[in-house]
mmCIF file of C-alpha atoms and ligand atoms in Angstrom:
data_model
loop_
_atom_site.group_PDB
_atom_site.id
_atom_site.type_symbol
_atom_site.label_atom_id
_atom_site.label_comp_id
_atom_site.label_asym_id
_atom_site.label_seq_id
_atom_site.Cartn_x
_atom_site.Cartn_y
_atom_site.Cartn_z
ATOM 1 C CA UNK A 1 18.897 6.238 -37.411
ATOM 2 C CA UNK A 2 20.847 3.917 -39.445
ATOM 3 C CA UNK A 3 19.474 0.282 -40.268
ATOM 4 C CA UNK A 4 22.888 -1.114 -40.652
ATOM 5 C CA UNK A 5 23.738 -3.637 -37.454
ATOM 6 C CA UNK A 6 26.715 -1.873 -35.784
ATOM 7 C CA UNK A 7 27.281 -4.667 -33.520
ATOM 8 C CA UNK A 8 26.749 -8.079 -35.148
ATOM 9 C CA UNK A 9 27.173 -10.768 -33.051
ATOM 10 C CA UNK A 10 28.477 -14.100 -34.257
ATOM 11 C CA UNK A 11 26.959 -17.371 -33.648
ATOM 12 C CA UNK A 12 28.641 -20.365 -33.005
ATOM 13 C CA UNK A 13 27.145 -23.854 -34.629
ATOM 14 C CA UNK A 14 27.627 -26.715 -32.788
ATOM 15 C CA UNK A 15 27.468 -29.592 -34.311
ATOM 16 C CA UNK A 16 26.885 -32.851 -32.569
ATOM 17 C CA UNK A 17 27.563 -36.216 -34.129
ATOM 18 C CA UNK A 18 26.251 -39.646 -33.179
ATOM 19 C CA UNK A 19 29.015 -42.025 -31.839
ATOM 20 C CA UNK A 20 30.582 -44.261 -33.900
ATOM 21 C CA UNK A 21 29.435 -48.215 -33.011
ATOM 22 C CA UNK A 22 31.694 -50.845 -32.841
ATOM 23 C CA UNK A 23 31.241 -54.332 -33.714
ATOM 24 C CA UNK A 24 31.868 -56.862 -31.349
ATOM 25 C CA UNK A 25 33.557 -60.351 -34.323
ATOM 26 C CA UNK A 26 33.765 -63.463 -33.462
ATOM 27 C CA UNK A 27 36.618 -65.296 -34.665
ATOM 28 C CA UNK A 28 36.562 -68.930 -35.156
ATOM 29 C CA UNK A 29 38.966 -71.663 -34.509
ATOM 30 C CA UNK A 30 39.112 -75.427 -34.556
ATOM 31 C CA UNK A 31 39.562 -76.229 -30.579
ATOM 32 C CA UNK A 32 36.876 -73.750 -28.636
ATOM 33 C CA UNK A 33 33.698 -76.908 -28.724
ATOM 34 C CA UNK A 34 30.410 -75.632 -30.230
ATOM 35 C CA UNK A 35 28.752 -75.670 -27.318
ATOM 36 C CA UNK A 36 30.915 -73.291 -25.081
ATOM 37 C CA UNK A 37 30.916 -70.836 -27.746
ATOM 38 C CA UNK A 38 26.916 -70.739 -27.293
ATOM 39 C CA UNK A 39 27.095 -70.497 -23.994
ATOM 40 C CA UNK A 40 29.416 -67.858 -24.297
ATOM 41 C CA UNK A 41 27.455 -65.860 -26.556
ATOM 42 C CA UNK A 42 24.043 -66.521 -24.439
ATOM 43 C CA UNK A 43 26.082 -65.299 -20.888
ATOM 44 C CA UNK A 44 28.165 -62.306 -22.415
ATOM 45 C CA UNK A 45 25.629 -60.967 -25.331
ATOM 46 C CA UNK A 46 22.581 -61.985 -23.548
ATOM 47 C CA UNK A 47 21.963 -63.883 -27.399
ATOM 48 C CA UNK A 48 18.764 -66.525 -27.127
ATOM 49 C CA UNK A 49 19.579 -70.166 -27.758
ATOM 50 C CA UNK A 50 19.048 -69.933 -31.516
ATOM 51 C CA UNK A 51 20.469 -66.801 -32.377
ATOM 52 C CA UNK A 52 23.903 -67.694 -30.342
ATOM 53 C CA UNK A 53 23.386 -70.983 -32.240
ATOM 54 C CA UNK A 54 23.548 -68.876 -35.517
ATOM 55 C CA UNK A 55 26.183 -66.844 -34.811
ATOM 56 C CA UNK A 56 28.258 -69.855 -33.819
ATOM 57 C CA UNK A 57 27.785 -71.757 -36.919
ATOM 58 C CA UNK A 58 28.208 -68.304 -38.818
ATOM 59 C CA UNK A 59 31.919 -68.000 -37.752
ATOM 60 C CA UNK A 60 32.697 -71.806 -37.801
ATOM 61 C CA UNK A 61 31.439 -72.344 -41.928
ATOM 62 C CA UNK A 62 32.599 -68.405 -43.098
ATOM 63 C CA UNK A 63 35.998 -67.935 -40.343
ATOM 64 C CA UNK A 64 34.342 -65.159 -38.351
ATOM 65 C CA UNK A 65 30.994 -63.171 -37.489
ATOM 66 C CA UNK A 66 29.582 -60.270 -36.375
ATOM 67 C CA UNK A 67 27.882 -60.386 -32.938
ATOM 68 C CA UNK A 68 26.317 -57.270 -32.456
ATOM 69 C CA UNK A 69 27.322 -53.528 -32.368
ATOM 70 C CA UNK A 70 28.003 -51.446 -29.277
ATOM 71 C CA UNK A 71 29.142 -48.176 -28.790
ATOM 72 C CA UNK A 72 33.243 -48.662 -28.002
ATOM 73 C CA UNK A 73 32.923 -48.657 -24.354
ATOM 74 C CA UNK A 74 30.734 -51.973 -24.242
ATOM 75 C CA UNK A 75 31.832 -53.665 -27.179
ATOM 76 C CA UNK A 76 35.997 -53.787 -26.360
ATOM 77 C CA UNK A 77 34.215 -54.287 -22.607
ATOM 78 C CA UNK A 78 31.988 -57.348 -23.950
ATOM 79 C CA UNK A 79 34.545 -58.110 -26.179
ATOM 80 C CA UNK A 80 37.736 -59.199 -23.432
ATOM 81 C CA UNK A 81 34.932 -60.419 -21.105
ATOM 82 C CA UNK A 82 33.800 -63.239 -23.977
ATOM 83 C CA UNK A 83 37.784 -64.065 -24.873
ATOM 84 C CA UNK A 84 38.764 -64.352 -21.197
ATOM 85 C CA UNK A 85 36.105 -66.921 -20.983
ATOM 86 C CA UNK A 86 37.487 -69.436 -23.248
ATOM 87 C CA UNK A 87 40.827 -68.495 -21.821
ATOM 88 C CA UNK A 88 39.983 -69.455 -18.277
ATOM 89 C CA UNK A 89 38.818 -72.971 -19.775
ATOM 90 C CA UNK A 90 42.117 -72.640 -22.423
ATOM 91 C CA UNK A 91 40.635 -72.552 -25.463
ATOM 92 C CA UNK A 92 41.911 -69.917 -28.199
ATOM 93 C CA UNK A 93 38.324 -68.764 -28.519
ATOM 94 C CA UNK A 94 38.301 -64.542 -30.074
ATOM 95 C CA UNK A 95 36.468 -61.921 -29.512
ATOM 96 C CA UNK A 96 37.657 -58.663 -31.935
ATOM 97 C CA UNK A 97 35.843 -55.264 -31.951
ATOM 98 C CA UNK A 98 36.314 -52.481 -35.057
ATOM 99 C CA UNK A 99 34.448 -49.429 -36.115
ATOM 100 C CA UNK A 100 31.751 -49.766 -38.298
ATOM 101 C CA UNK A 101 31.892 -47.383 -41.484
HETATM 102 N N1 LIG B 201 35.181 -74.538 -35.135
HETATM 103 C C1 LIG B 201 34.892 -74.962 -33.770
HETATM 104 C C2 LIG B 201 34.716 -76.483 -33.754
HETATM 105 O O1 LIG B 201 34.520 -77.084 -34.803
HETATM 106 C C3 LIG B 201 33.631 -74.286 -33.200
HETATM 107 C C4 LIG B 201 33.758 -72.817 -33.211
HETATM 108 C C5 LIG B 201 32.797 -72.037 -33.850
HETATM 109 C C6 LIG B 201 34.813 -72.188 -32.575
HETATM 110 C C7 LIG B 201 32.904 -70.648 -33.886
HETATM 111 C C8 LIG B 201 34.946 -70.802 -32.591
HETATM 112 O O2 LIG B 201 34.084 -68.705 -33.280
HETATM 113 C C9 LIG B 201 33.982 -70.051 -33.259
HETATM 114 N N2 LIG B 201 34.747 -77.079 -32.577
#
């Protein structure tokens, strides 16, 4: 009886890869007040006061910040949730989103 595998069977690797996350910039301008942004950033990124604090004056001093990261979903999702805000009040106040490497 030969040894040699007459039927070899082939096996199929599947690979999985992690998601790539997003992150979720905030853009600054000169009209949205300080405060609003906060309060932004504390209702739509669940931020405490200090951190949204930070963030703020992050994007004010350097022109923008990141927020957080998300997977896409939730951060384009957080993202037009936090711009509509300052829209509703009409300030020009911008939320952006873009993979991370
Ligand atoms: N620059 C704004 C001001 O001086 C405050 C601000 C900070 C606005 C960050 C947007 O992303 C921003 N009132």
């Amino acid at each position: 009886m030969s040894e040699i595998a007459t039927n070899p069977r082939t096996q199929t690797q599947v690979k999985v890869e992690r998601p790539r996350l997003h992150k979720v910039i905030l853009v600054n301008d000169d009209y949205t007040p300080r405060e609003f942004v906060v309060f932004v950033l504390k209702a739509v990124f669940r931020t405490g006061d200090e951190e949204a604090y930070r963030i703020m004056m992050a994007a004010h001093q350097l022109g923008a910040c990141v927020v957080a990261v998300f997977t896409r979903d939730v951060a384009e999702t957080k993202a037009t949730e936090a711009t509509e805000a300052g829209r509703r009040k009409g300030y020009p106040l911008m939320f952006t989103t873009e993979p991370e490497e």
